[in-house]
Coordinates of C-alpha atoms in Angstrom, one line a residue:
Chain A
X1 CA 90.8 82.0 160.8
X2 CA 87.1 81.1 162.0
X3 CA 84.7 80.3 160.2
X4 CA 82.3 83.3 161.5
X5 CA 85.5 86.1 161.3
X6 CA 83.7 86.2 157.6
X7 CA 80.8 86.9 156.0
X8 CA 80.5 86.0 152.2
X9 CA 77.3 87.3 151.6
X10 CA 78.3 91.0 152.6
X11 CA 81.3 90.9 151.0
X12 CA 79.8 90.2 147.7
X13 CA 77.6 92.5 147.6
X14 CA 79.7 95.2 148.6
X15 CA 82.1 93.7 145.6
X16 CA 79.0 94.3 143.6
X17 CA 78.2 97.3 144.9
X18 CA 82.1 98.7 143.9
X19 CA 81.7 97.0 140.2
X20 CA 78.6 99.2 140.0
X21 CA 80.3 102.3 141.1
X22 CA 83.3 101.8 138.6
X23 CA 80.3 101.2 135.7
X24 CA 78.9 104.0 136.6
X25 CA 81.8 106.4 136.8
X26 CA 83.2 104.8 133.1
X27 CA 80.4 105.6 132.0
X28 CA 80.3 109.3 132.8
X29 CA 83.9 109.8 132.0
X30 CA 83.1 108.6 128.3
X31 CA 80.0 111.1 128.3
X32 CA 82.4 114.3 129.6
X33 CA 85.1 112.5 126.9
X34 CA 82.5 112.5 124.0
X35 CA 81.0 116.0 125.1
X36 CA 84.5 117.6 124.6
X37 CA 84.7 118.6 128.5
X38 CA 88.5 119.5 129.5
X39 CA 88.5 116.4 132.0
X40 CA 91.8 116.1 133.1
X41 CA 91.2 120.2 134.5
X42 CA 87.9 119.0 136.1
X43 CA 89.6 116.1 137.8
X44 CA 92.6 118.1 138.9
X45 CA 90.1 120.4 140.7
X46 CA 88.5 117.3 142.1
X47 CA 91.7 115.8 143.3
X48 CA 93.0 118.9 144.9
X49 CA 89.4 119.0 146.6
X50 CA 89.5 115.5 147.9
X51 CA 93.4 116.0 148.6
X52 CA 92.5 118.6 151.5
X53 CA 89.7 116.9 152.3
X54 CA 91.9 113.5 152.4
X55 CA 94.1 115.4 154.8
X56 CA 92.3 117.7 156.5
X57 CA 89.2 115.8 157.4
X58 CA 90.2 114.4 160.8
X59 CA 91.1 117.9 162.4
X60 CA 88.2 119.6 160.8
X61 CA 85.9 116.3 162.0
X62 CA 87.4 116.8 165.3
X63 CA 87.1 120.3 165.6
X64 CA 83.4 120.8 164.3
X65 CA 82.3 117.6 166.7
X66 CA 84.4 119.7 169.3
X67 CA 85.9 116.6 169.9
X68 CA 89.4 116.5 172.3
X69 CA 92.0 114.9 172.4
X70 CA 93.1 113.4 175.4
X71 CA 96.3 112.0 176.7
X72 CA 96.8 109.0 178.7
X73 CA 97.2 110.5 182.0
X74 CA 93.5 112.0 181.7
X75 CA 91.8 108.5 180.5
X76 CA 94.1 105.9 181.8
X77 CA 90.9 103.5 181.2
X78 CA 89.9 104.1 177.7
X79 CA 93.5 103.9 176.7
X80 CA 93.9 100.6 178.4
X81 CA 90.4 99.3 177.2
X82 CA 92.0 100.2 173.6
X83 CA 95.7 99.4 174.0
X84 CA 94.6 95.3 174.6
X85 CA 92.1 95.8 172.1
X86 CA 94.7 96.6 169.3
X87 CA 97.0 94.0 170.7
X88 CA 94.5 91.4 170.1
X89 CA 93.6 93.1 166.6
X90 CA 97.6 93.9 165.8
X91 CA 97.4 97.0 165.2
X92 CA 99.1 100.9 165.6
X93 CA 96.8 102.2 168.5
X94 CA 95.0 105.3 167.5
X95 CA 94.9 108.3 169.8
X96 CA 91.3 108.6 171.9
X97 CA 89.2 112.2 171.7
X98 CA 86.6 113.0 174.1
X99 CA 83.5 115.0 172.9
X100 CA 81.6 116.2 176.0
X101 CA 77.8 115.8 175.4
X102 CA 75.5 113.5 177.2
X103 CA 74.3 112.3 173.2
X104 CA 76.1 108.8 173.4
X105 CA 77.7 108.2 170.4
X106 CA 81.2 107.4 168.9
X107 CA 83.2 107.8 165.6
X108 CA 86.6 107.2 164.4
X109 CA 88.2 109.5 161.6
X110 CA 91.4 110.0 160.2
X111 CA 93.2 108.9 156.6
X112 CA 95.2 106.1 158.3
X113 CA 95.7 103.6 161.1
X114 CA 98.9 105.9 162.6
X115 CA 96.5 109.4 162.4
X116 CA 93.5 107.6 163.4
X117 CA 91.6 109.0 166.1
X118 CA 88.7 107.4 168.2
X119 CA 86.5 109.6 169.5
X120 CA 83.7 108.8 172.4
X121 CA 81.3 111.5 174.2
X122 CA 81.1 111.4 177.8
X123 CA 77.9 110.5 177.6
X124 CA 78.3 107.2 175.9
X125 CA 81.1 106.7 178.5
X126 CA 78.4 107.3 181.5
X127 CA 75.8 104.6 179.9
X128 CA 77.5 101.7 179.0
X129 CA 78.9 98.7 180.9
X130 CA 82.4 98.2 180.7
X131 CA 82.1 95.7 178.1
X132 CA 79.6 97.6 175.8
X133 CA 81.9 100.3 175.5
X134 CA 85.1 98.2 174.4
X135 CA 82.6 96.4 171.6
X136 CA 82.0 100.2 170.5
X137 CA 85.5 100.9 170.3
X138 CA 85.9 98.0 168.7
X139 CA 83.4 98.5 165.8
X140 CA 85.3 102.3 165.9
X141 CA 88.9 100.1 165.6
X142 CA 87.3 97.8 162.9
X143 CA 86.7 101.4 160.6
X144 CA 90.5 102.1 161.2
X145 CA 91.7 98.8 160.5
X146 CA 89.7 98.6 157.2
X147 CA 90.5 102.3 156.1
X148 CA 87.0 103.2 155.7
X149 CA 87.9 106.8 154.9
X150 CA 90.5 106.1 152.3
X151 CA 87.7 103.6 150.7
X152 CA 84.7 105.9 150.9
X153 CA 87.0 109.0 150.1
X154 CA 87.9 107.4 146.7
X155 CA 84.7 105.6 146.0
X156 CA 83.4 108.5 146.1
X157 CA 85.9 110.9 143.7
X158 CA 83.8 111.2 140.3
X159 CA 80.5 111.6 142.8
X160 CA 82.7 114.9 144.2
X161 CA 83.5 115.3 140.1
X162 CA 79.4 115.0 139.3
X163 CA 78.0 117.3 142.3
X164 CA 81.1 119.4 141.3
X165 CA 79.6 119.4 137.5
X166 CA 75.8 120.0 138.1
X167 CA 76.6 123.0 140.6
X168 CA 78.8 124.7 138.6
X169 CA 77.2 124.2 134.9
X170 CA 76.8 127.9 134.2
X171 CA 80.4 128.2 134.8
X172 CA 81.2 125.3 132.1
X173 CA 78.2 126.0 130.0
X174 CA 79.7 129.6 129.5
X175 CA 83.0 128.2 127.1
X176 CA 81.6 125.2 125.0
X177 CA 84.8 123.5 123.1
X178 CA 83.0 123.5 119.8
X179 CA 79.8 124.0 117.8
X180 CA 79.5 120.1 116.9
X181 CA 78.7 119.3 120.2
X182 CA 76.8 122.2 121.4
X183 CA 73.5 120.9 121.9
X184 CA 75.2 117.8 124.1
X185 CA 76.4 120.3 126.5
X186 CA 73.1 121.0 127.7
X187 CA 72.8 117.3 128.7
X188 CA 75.6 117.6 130.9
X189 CA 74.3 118.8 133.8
X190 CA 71.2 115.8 133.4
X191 CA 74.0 113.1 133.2
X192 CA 76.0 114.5 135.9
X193 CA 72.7 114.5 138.3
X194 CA 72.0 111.4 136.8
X195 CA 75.4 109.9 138.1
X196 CA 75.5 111.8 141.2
X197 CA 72.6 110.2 142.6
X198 CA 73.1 106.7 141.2
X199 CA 76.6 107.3 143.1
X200 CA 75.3 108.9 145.5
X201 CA 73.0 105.7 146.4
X202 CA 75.4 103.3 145.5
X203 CA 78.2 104.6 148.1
X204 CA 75.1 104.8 150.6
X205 CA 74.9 101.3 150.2
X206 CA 78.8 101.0 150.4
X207 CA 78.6 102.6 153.9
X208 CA 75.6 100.8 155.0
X209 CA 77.7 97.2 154.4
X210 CA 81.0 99.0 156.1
X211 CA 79.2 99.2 159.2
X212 CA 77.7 95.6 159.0
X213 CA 81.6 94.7 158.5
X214 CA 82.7 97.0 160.9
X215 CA 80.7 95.6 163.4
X216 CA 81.6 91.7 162.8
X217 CA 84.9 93.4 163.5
X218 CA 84.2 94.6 166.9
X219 CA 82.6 90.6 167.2
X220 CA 85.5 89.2 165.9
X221 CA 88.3 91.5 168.2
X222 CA 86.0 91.4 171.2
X223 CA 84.7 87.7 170.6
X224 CA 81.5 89.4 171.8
X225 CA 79.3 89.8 169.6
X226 CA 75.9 90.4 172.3
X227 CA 78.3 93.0 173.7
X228 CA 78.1 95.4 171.1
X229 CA 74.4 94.4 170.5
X230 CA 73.2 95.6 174.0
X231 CA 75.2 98.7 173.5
X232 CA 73.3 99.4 170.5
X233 CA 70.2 98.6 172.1
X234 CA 71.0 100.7 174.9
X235 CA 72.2 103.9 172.8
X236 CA 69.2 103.6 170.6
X237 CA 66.9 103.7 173.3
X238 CA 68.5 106.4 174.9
X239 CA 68.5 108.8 171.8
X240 CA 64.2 108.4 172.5
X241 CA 64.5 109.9 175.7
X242 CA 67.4 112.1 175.4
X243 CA 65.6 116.2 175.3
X244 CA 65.0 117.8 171.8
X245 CA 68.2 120.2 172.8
X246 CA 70.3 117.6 172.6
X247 CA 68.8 116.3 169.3
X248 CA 69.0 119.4 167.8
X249 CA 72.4 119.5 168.5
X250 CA 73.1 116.1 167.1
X251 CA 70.9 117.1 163.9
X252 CA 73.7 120.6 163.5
X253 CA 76.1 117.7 164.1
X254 CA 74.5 116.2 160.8
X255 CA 73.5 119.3 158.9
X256 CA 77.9 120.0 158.8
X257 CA 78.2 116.9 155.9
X258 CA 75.8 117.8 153.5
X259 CA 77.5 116.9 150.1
X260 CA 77.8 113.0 149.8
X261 CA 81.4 113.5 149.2
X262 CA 81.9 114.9 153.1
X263 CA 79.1 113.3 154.7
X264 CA 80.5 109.6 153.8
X265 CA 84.1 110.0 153.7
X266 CA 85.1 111.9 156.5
X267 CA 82.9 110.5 159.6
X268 CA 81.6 107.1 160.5
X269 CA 79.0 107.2 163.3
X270 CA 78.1 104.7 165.5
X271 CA 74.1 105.5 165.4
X272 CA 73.7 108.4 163.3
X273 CA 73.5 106.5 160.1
X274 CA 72.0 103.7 158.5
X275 CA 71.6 100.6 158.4
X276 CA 68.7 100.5 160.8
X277 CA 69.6 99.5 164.8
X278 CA 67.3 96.2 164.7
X279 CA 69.1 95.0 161.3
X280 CA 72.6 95.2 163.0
X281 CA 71.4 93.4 165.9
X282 CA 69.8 91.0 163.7
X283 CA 73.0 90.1 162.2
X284 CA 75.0 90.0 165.8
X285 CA 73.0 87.7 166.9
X286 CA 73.7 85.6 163.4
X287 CA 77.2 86.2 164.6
X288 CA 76.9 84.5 167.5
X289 CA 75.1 81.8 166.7
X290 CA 77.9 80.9 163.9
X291 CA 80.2 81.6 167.0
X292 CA 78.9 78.6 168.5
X293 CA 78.3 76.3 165.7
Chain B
X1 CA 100.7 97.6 153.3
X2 CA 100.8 94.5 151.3
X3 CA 98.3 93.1 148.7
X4 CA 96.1 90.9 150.9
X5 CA 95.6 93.8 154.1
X6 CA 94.5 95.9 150.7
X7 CA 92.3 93.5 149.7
X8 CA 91.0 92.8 153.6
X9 CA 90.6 96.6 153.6
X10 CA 88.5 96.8 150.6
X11 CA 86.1 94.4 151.7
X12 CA 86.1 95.2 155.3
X13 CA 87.1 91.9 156.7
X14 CA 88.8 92.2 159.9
X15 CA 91.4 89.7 160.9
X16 CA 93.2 88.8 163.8
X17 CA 97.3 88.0 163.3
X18 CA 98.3 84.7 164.9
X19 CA 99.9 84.2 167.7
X20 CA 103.6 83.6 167.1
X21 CA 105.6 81.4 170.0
X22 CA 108.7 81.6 168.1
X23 CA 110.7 83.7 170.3
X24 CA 109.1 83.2 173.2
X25 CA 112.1 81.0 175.3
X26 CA 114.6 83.9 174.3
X27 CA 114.2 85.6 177.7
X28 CA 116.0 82.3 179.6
X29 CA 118.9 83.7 178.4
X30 CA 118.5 87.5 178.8
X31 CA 117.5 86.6 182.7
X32 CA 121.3 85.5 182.8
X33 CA 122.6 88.6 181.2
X34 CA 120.2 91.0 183.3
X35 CA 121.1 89.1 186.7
X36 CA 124.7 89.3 185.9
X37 CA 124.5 92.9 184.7
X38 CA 122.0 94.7 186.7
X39 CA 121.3 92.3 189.3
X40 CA 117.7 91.7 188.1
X41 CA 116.4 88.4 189.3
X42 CA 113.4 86.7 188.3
X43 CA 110.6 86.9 190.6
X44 CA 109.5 83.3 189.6
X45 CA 106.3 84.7 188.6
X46 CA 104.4 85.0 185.0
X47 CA 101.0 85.7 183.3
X48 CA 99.8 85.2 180.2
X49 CA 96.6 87.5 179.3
X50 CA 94.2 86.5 176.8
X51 CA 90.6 87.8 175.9
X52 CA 87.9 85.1 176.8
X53 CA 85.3 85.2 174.1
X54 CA 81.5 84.0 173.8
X55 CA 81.9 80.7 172.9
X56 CA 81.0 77.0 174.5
X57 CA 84.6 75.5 173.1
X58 CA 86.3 78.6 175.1
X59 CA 85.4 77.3 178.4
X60 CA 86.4 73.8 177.7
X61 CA 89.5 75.5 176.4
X62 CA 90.0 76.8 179.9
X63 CA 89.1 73.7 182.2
X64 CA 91.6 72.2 179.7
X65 CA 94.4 74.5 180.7
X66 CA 93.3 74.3 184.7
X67 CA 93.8 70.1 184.1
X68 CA 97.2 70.6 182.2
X69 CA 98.3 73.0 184.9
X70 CA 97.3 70.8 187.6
X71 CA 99.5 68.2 186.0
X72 CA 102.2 70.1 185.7
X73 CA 102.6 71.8 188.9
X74 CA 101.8 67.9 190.6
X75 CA 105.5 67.3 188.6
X76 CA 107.4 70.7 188.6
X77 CA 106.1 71.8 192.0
X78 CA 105.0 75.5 190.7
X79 CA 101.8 77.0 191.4
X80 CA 99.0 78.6 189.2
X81 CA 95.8 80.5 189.6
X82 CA 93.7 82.2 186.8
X83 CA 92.0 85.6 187.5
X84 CA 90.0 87.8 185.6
X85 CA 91.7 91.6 185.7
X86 CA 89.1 94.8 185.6
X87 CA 89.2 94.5 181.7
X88 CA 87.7 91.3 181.8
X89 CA 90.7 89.9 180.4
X90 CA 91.7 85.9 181.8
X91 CA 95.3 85.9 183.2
X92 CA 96.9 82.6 184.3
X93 CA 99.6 83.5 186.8
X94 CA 102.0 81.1 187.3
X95 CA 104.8 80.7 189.8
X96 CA 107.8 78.4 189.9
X97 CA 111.4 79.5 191.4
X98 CA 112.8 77.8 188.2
X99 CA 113.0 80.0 185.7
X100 CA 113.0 77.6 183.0
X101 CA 110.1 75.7 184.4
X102 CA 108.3 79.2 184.4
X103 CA 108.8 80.1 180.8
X104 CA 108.0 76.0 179.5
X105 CA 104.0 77.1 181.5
X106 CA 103.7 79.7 179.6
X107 CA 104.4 78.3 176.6
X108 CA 102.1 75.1 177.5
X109 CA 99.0 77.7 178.1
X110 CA 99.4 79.2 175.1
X111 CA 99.6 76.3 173.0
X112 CA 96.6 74.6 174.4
X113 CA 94.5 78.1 173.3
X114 CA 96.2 77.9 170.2
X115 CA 95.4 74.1 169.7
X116 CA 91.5 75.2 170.4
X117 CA 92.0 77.7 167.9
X118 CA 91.6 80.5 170.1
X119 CA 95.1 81.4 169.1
X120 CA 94.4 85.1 168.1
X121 CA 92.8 86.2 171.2
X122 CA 95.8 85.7 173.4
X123 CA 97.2 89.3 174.2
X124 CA 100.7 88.6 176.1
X125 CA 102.9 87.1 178.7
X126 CA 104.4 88.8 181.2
X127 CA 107.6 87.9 183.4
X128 CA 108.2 89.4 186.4
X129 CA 112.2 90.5 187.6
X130 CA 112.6 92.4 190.3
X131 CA 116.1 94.3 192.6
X132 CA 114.5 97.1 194.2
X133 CA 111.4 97.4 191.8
X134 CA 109.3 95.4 189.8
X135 CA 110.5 95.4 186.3
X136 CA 108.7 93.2 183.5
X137 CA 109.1 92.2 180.2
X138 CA 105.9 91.8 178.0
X139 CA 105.8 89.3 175.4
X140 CA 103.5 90.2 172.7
X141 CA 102.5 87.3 170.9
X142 CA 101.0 89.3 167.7
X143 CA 104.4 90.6 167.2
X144 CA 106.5 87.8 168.7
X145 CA 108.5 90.5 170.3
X146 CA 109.3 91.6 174.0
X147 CA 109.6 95.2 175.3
X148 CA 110.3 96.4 179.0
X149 CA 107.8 97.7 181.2
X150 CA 108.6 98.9 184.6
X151 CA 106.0 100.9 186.2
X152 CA 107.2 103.5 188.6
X153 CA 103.5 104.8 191.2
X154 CA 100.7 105.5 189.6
X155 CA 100.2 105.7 185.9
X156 CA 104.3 106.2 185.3
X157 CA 107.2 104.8 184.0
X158 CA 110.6 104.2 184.0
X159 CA 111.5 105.1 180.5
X160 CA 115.0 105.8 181.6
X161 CA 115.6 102.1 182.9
X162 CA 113.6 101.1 179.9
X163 CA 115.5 102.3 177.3
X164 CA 118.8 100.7 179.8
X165 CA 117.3 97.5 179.7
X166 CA 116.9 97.6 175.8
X167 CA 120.6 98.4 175.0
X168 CA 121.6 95.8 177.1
X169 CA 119.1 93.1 175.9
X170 CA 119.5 93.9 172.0
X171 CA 121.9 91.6 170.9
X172 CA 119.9 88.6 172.8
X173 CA 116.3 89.3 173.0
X174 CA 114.2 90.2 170.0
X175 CA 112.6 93.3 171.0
X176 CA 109.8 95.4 169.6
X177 CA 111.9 98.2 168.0
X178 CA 108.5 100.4 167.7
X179 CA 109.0 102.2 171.2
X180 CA 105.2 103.4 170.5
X181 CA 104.5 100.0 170.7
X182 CA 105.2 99.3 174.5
X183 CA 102.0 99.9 175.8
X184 CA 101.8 99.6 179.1
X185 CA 99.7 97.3 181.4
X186 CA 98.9 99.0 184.7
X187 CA 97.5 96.7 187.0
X188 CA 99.2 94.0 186.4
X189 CA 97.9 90.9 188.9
X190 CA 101.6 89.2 189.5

């Protein structure tokens, strides 16, 4: 494997980033433990939240994106820019969805590699060259291929459990188990906000270094690392210019995930997240400088 | 999904599988079968396609092959020319009546990207047969498997013939047994 296929510095922190997380969540399960909370009935709920969610996301992504799938007869090109894509990257090829809006963008969704679907709108088709858009499929392939959903969607399970917690405290707060611990079940809902937004941050910066990772994928499937870094440019410039109407409509797009546990898990956007466009290119650029070294 | 493609999925580290040559001469034999049994004969042409990345060492990887191949055809007498297809994917297309000849090219192509460890970016080879229609057999060297592809107009195939040619070949040729694997390459320059 070459040398620039990795990046140690990303993956530690997102290693540090997880060991974080996992402090953070033991901690909060020995709070609900000490409070007296019944636990295993809270994370039952939680489970059979993220379960349906787990499932479910990629057809309710799909259909709120009004994304379609299309078969190979309608888009002989994109499935042949992605069929030698996944040959090179080895793996199952994911279906392709078309969302028709002149907004170019991509995402990819779905719990695993065989479900996955890759979903492009015709305006990011229009824009880019040839070889931008395989680099953005790429990046899209790169979320498949490292299960970004199943990673966020469990990274993120005690988050669910805290939001879950804090909204509903009247609910809990109405059947304390016993007097002794009374006066700790009115710090509950102050922990659970307390470890929903360190969480909350913390799987932020989880997604932020999945799509650094994601694209060193596309570099390292595409071996073109400037390819995906003019597409960005080109996509970010175009989102200036695009008319408010179609922002709007890519802010509704936006306004759909508003608890952390959807708005992470289900989706990964090519632009509509962070990290910032200039950062990414930044780090292509690194990419391709290793490349030739 | 084993412990290490967790672990590569955890971290987000994407990683190519190597190219795997080891049942790559297999189809010397199945030409015999498939002349003998369907009439098939080998065109005497073959491609390999492999992505061409952003890199100085990949161009001298490529003059490399064009001097090999220039050797080789001065002594077997077959022919070669590269191209780059719509995808911007690099085929080498070689042709050679001798079968055998045919199939040792490909293999010295890909083994001269794999020596300049550009291993993982080579998608396939491709050998022509042909009675009344072309028929191919893809190579994939990710899976180190072959599967039929024989186009039939525009955007169709032959699944009928396909599926023919894969009961006949089993016993001989190790063949992808994931039919949702044979993706097909329209296009195809040979």
């Amino acid at each position: 494997m070459a040398r620039w296929h990795h990046d140690r510095g990303l993956q530690w922190r997102m290693g540090v980033t997880l060991i974080l997380l996992m402090f953070v969540y033991l901690v909060f399960i020995t709070v609900l433990a000490y409070i007296g909370v019944e636990t295993l009935f809270l994370l039952a709920i939680v489970a059979v939240m993220l379960f349906f969610q787990y499932y479910f996301s990629d057809r309710m992504v799909l259909w709120s994106m009004g994304a379609r799938v299309v078969t190979e007869e309608e888009e002989p090109r994109l499935y042949q820019v992605i069929t030698r894509l996944c040959a090179v990257a080895g793996m199952t090829r994911p279906r392709i969805a078309i969302v028709n809006t002149t907004v170019p963008n991509a995402f990819a969704t779905g719990r695993n590699p065989r479900n996955a679907v890759v979903a492009v709108t015709t305006g990011l088709v229009n824009r880019l060259e040839p070889e931008e858009l395989e680099a953005v499929i790429a990046h899209e392939l790169s979320h498949v291929k490292n299960r970004d959903v199943m990673v966020i969607t469990l990274a993120s399970f005690l988050s669910t459990a805290a939001f879950f917690i804090f909204r509903n405290w009247f609910f809990f707060g109405a059947s304390p188990r016993s007097d002794r611990n009374s006066y700790l079940w009115w710090i509950l809902p102050l922990v659970a906000l307390a470890v929903w937004i360190t969480s909350y941050l913390l799987i932020q910066a989880l997604s932020r270094y999945r799509e650094f990772s994601a694209d060193r994928g596309s570099a390292v499937i595409t071996g073109h690392p400037s390819h995906l870094a003019s597409a960005l440019m080109k996509i970010s410039g175009q989102m200036e210019r695009l008319p408010t109407e179609d922002l709007r409509k890519v802010e509704g797009m936006n306004a759909f995930f508003i608890i952390p546990a959807v708005s992470g898990s289900t989706i990964f956007h090519l632009f509509a997240t962070h990290p910032p466009v200039e950062q990414r290119i930044a780090a292509l650029e690194q990419i391709e400088r290793e490349m030739g070294g | 999904m084993g412990l290490k493609d967790a672990l590569n999925a955890l971290f987000g580290r994407t990683t190519l599988p190597r190219a795997d040559l080891d049942s790559l001469f297999a189809v010397s034999t199945a030409a015999v079968t498939m002349q003998t049994s369907l009439g098939l004969k080998p065109s005497g042409r073959a491609g390999i396609c492999f992505k061409p990345i952003e890199s100085s060492r990949h161009d001298a990887a490529v003059s490399e092959i064009e001097d090999l191949l220039g050797f080789a055809s001065a002594e077997t007498g077959s022919e070669y020319r590269i191209e780059t297809d719509e995808y911007g994917f690099i085929w080498v297309v070689l042709e050679d009546p001798d079968f055998d000849d045919l199939i040792t090219g490909v293999h010295l192509v890909a083994q001269t990207l794999i020596e300049h460890a550009f291993g993982t970016y080579l998608l396939c080879a491709v050998y022509r047969f042909e009675n009344s229609k072309p028929v191919y057999w893809i190579y994939s060297f990710k899976a180190g498997r072959y599967y039929p592809f024989v186009p039939e107009g525009q955007m169709k195939r032959d699944n009928g013939y396909e599926f023919r040619l894969r009961s006949l070949l089993e016993r001989e040729l190790p063949l992808e047994k994931d039919v949702e694997k044979w993706y097909p390459l329209w296009g195809l320059p040979l």
